[in-house]
Coordinates of C-alpha atoms in Angstrom, one line a residue:
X114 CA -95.5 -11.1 -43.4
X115 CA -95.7 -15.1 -42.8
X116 CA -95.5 -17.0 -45.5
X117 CA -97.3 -20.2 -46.2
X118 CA -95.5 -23.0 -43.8
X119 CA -96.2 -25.6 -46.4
X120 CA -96.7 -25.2 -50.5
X121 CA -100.7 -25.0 -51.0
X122 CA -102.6 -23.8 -54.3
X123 CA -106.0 -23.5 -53.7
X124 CA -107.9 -24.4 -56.6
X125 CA -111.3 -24.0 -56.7
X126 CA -112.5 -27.3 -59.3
X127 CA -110.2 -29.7 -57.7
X128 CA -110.3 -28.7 -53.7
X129 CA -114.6 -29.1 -53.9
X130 CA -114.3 -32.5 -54.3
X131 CA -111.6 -33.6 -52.0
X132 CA -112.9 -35.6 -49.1
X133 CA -110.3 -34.1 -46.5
X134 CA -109.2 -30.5 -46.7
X135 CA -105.9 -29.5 -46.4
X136 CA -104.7 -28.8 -42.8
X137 CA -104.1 -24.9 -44.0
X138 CA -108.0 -24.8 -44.0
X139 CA -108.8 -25.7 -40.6
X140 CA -110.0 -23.3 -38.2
X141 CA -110.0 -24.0 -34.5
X142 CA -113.2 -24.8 -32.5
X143 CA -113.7 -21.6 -30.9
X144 CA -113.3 -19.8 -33.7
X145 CA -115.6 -21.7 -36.6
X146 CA -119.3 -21.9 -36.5
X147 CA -121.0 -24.6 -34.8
X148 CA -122.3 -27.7 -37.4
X149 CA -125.9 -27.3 -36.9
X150 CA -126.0 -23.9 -37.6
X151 CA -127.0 -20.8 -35.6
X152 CA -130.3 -18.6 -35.2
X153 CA -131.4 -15.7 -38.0
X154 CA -131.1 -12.3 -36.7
X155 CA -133.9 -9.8 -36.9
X156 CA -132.8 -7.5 -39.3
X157 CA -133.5 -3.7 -39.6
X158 CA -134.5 -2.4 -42.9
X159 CA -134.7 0.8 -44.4
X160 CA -136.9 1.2 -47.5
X161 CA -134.3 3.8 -49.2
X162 CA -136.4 4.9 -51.9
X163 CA -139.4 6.1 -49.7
X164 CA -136.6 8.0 -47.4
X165 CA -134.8 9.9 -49.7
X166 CA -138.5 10.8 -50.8
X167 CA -139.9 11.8 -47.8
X168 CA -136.6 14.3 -47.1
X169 CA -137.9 13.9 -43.1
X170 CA -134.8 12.6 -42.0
X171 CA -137.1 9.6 -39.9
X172 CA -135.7 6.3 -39.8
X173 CA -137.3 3.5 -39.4
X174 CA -137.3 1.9 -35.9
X175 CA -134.3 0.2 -34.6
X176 CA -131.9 1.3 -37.7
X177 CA -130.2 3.5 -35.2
X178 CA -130.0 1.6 -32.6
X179 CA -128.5 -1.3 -34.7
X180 CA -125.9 1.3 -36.1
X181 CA -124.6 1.7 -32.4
X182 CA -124.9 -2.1 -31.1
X183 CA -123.8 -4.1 -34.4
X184 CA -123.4 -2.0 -37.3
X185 CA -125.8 -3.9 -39.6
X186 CA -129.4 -3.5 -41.7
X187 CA -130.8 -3.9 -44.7
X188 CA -131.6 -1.4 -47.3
X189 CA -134.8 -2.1 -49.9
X190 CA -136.3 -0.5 -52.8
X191 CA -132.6 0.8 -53.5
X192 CA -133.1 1.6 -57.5
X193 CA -130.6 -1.5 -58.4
X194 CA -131.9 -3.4 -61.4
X195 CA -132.9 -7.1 -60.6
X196 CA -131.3 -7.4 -64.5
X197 CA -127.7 -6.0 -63.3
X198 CA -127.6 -7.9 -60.5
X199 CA -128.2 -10.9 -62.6
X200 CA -125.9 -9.6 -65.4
X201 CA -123.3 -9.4 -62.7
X202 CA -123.8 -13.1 -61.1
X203 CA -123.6 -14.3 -64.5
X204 CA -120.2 -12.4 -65.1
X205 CA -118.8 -13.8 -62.0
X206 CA -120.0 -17.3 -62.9
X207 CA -118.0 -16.8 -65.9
X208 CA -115.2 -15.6 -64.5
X209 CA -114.5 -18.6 -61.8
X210 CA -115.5 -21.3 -64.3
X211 CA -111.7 -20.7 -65.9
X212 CA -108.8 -22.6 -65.6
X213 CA -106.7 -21.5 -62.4
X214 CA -104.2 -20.4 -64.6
X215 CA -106.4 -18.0 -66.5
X216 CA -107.7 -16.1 -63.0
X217 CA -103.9 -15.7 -61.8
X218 CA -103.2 -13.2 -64.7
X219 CA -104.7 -11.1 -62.5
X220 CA -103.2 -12.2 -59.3
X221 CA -102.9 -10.2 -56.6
X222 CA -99.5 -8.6 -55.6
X223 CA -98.3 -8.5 -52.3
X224 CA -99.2 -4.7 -50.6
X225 CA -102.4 -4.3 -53.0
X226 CA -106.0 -4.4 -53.1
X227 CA -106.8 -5.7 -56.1
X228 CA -106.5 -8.3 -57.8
X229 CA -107.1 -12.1 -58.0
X230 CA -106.4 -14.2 -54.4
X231 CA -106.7 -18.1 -53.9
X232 CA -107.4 -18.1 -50.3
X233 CA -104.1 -15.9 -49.7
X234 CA -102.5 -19.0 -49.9
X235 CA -99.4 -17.1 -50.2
X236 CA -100.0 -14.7 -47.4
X237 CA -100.3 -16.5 -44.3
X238 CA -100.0 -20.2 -43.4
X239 CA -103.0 -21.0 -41.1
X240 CA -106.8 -20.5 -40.6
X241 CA -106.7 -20.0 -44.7
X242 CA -110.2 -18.9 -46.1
X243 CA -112.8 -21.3 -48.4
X244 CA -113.0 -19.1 -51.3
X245 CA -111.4 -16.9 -53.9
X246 CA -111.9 -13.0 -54.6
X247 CA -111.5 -11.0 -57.7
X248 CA -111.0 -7.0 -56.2
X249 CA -110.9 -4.0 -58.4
X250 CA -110.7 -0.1 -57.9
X251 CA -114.0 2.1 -58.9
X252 CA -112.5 5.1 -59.0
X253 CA -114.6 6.9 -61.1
X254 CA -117.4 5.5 -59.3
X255 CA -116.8 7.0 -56.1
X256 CA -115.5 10.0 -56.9
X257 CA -118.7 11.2 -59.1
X258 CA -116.5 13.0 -61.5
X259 CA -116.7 12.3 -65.4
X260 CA -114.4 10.2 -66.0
X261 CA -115.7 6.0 -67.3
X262 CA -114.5 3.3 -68.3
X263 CA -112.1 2.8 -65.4
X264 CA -113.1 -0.7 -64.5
X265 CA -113.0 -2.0 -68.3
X266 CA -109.5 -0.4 -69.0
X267 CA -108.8 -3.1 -65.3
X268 CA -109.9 -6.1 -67.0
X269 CA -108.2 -5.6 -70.5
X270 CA -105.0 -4.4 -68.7
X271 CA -104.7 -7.5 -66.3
X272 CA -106.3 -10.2 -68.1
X273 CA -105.0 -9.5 -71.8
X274 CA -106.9 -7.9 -74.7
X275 CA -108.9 -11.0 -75.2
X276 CA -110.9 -9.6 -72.3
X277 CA -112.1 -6.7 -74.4
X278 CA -114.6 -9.1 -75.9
X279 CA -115.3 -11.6 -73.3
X280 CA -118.8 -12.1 -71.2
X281 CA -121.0 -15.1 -71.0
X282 CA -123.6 -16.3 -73.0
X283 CA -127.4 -15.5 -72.0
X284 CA -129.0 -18.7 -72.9
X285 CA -126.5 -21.6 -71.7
X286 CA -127.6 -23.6 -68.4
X287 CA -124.0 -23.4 -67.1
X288 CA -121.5 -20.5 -67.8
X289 CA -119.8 -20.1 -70.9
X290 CA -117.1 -17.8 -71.6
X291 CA -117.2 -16.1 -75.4
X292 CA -114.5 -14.4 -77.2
X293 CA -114.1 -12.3 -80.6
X294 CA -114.0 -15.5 -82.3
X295 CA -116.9 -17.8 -80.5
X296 CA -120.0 -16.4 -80.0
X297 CA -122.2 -19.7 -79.8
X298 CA -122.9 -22.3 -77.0
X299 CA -122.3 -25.9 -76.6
X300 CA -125.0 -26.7 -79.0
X301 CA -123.9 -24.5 -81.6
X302 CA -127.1 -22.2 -81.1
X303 CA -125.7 -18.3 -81.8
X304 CA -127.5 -16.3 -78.9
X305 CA -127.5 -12.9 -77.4
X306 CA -123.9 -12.1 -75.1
X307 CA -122.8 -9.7 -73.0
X308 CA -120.0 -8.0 -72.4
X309 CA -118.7 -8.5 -68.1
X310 CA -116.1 -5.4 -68.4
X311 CA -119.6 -3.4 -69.1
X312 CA -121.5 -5.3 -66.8
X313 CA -118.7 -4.5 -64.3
X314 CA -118.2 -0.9 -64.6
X315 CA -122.1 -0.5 -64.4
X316 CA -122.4 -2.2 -61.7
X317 CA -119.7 -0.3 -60.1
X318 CA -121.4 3.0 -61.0
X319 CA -124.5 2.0 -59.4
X320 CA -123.0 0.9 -56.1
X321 CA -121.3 4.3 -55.7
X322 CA -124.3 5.6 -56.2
X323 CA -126.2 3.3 -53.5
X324 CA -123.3 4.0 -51.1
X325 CA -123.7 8.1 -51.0
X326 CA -127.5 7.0 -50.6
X327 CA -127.0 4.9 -47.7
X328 CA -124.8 8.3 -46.1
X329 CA -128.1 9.5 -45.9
X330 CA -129.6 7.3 -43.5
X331 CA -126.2 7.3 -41.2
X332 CA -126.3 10.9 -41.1
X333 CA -130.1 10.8 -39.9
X334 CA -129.0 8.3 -37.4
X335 CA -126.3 10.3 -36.1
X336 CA -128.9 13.5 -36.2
X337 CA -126.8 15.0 -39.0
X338 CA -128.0 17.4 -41.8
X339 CA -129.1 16.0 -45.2
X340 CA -125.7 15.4 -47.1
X341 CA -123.6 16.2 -44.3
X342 CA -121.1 12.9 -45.0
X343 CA -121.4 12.8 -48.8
X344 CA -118.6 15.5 -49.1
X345 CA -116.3 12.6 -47.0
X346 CA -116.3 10.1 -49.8
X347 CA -115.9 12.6 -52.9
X348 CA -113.3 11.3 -55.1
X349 CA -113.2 8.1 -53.5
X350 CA -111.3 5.1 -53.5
X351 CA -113.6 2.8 -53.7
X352 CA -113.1 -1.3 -54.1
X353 CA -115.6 -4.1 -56.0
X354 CA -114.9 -7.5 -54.8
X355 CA -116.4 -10.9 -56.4
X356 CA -116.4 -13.6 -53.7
X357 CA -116.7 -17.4 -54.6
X358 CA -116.8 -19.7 -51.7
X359 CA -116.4 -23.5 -53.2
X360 CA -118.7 -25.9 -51.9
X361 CA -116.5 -28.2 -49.4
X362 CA -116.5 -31.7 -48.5
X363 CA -116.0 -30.8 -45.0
X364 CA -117.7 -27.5 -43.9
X365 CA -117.8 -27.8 -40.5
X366 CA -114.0 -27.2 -40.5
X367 CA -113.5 -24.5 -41.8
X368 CA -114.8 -20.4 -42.8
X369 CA -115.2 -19.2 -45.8
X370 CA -114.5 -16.0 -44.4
X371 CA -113.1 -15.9 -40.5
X372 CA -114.2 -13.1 -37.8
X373 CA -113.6 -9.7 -39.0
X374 CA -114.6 -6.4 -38.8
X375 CA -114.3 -4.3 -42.4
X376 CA -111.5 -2.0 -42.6
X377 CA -113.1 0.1 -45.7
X378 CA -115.9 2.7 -44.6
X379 CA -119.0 1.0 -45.5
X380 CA -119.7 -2.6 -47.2
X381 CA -122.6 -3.1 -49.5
X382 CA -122.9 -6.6 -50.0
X383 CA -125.9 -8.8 -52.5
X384 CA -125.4 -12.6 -51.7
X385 CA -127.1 -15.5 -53.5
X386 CA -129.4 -18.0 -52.1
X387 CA -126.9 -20.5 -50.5
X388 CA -126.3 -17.9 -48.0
X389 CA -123.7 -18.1 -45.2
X390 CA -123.1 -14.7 -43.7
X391 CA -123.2 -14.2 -40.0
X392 CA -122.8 -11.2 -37.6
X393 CA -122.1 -10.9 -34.1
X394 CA -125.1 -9.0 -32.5
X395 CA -124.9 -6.7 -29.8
X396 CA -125.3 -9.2 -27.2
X397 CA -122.3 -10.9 -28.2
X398 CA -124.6 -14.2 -30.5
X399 CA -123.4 -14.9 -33.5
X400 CA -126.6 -15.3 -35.8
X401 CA -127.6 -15.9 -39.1
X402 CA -128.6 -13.7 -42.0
X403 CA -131.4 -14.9 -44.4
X404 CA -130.8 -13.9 -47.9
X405 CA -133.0 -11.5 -49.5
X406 CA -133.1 -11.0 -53.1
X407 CA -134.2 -7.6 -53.3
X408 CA -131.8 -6.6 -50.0
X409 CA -128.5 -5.1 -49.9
X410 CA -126.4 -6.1 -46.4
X411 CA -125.1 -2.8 -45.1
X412 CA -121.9 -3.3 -43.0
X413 CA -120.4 -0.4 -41.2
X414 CA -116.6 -0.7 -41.1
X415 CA -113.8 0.4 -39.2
X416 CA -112.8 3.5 -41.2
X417 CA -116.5 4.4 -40.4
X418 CA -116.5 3.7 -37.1
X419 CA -113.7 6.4 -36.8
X420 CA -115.4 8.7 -38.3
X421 CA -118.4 8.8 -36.0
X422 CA -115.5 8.5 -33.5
X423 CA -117.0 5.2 -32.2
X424 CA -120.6 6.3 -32.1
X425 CA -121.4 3.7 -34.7
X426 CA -120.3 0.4 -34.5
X427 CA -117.8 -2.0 -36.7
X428 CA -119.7 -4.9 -38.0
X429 CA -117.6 -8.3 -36.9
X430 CA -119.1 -10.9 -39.3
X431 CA -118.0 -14.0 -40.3
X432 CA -119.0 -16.3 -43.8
X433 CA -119.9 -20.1 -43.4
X434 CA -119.2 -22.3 -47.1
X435 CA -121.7 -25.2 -48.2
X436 CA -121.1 -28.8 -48.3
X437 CA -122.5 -29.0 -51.8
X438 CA -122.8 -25.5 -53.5
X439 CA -121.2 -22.6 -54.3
X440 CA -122.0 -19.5 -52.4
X441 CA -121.4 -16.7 -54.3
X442 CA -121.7 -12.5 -53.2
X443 CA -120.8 -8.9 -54.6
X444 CA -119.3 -6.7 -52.1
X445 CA -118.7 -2.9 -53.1
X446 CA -116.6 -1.0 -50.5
X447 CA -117.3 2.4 -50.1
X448 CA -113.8 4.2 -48.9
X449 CA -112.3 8.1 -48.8
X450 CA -109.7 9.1 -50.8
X451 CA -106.7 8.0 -49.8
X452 CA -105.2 11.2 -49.0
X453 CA -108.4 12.4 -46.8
X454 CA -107.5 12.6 -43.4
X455 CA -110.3 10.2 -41.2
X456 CA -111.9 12.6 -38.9
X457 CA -115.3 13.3 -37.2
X458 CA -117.3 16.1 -39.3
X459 CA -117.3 19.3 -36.9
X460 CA -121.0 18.9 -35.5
X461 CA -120.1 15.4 -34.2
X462 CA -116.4 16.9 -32.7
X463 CA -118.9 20.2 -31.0
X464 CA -121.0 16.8 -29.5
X465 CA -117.8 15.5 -27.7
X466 CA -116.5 19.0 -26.7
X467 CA -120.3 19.4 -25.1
X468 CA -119.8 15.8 -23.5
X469 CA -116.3 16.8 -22.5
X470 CA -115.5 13.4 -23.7
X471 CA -111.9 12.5 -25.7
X472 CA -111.4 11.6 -29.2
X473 CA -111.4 7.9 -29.0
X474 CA -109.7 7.8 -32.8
X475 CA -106.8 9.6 -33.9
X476 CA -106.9 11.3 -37.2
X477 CA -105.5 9.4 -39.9
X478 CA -105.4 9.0 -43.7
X479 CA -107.6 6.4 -45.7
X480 CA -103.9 5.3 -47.2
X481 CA -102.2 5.0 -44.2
X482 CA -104.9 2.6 -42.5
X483 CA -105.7 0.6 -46.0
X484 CA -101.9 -0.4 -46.1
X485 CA -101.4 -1.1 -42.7
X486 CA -104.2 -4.4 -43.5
X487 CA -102.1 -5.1 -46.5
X488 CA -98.6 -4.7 -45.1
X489 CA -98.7 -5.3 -41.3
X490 CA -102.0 -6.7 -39.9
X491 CA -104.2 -9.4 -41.0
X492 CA -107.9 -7.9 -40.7
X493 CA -109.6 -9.5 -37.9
X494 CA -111.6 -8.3 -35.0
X495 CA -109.2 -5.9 -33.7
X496 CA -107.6 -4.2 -36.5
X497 CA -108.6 -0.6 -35.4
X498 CA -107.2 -1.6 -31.9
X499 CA -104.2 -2.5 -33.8
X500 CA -104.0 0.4 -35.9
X501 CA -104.2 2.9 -33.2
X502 CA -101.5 0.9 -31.1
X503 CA -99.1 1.3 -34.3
X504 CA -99.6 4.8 -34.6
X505 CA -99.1 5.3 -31.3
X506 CA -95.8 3.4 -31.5
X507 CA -94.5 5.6 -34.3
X508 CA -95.8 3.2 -36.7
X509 CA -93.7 0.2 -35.9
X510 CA -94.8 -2.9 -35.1
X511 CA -94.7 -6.5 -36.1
X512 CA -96.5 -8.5 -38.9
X513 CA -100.1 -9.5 -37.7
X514 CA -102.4 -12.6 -36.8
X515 CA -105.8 -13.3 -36.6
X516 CA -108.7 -13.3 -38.8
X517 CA -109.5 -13.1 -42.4
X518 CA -110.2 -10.3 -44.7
X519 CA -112.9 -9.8 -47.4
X520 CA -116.7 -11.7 -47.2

């Protein structure tokens, strides 16, 4: 894997107010997003709640038709809390307000998935992302089994026992972080707190539970039985991400996140109000996507995309940073076990034996794909194509290029 040509740190609190970015930062023209913007798309959405009720399997116009040109809609009335969301903004607020040196206690090590990245400064050496990412396991999540707790035994174990007591404050305008031993704001006013490991693993749990929802409506738009790709992501290894993208003195230059399709099976991602997210629609635009409060993005990824053996599509999105704010967004990734091999369930394989049609995906396992982005390939646009080049090569091939992971 390239190293960095050139010693950079990316941090955060110093970076937003430099005029001129570092040269690392600069995407080229074709690949970064015009400065004036581009157009919203029309976005599908599915009113989860009332489908689940109605037990019909009818989706609502154009959610299946997005699933096979773009991969992308919206899901509403989806049972999160407008609290936990807030609870979890908060905790992420809290987290990025300390020092650099604080956050890389959790730093990310080189071949894994979690963890604390600066840009991947020390990844790769060009086209580096606007932001930083805090990722984590949900294993218990995912796998609906009984075991808790998984996320807050993460955050004690990487970032020191201190952790155990941390969260932010309720009433202060601006983040504050707590501990054990301070438990008032700036003002000395002793107020209600909250625990973020808690917040975490709640959030966590809910996601999981949002993600097996959302199987639902992919099934239906594949014409599958009720439940028929829940069994898939039992015992899971599922992935929380916390994205900050700085706000940059010179936006126009570079991506907060470059073009990339998802590697992980299905994204569900909340942003804030700043926005920035962009897809590629089916006709090749790259347009805009309003944020939405009470809306969860639904991004079908590449592991997903093999399992419908191409009949859905792998979202290629991109993430756009602000001149003057933060953007901020949670992104839960649904994924397999790592051991489950990646194959079409048996209806859809009886479809392409009907249509006499070939596999257009081999089978593989959610390990072997999910460290073949970490070792050998930087995501980007093509990292199935890459994938299935590799295994066809016997597995060898050299480090990768292109875009950038994460949201």
């Amino acid at each position: 894997m390239a190293a960095a040509a050139a010693a950079v740190v990316f941090d955060a609190e110093v970076l937003s107010r430099e005029e001129r970015i570092p040269a690392q930062f600069v995407w080229s023209a074709q690949e970064r997003a015009p400065a004036d913007g581009v157009e919203e798309i029309a976005i599908p959405v599915v009113d989860l709640g009332g489908f689940l009720r109605r037990g019909d399997g009818e989706l609502p116009g154009g959610v299946a038709e997005a699933c096979e040109r773009h991969g992308f809609f919206q899901v509403v009335n989806h049972g999160v809390r407008a609290a936990l969301l807030a609870d979890a903004y908060r905790c992420l607020d809290a987290f990025y307000a300390r020092p650099l040196a604080d956050k890389q206690r959790a730093q990310r090590r080189p071949g894994e998935s979690h963890g604390y990245a600066s840009s991947f400064t020390g990844r790769f050496r060009c086209c580096l992302p606007w932001k930083e990412t805090l990722s984590f396991n949900c294993p218990a999540a995912a796998a609906g089994n009984e075991r808790t707790g998984a996320v807050v035994d993460y955050f004690v174990d990487v970032l020191g026992e201190d952790y155990r007591h941390m969260g932010y404050l309720q009433s202060c305008q601006n983040p504050c972080i707590y501990s054990h031993s301070v438990r008032t704001c700036y003002k000395g006013a002793r107020i209600e707190t909250h625990a973020c490991r808690e917040v975490y693993q709640g959030y966590c749990d809910e996601m999981a539970r949002l993600a097996l929802d959302v199987t639902e409506v992919l099934a239906a738009a594949l014409g599958l039985r009720r439940g028929a790709l829940r069994g898939v992501f039992a015992g899971g290894d599922s992935i929380m991400r916390l994205n900050h993208y700085p706000a940059c003195r010179q936006p126009h230059l570079t991506l907060g996140t470059g073009p990339h399709r998802d590697p992980t099976s299905l994204t569900l991602l909340h942003q804030d109000d700043v926005g920035g997210l962009q897809v590629r629609d089916g006709d090749g635009a790259w347009r805009a996507v309003r944020p939405r409060a009470d809306a969860f993005v639904v991004n079908i990824g590449d592991t997903f995309a093999a399992l419908t053996d191409g009949r859905h599509a792998s979202c290629l999105h991109r993430a756009v940073v602000s001149g003057d704010r933060a953007r901020r967004s949670l992104a839960f990734f649904l994924n397999p076990p790592l051991e489950r091999v990646v194959r079409p369930p048996d209806a859809l394989l009886l479809q392409l034996e009907k249509g006499r049609r070939p596999r257009a995906f081999p089978d593989f396992t959610w390990r072997e794909f999910l460290e073949f982005t970490q070792k050998h390939y930087r995501s980007d646009a093509s990292t199935m194509d890459a994938f299935v080049s590799w295994i066809a090569t016997g597995g060898r091939a050299g480090d990768g290029h292109g875009g950038q992971e994460g949201k």
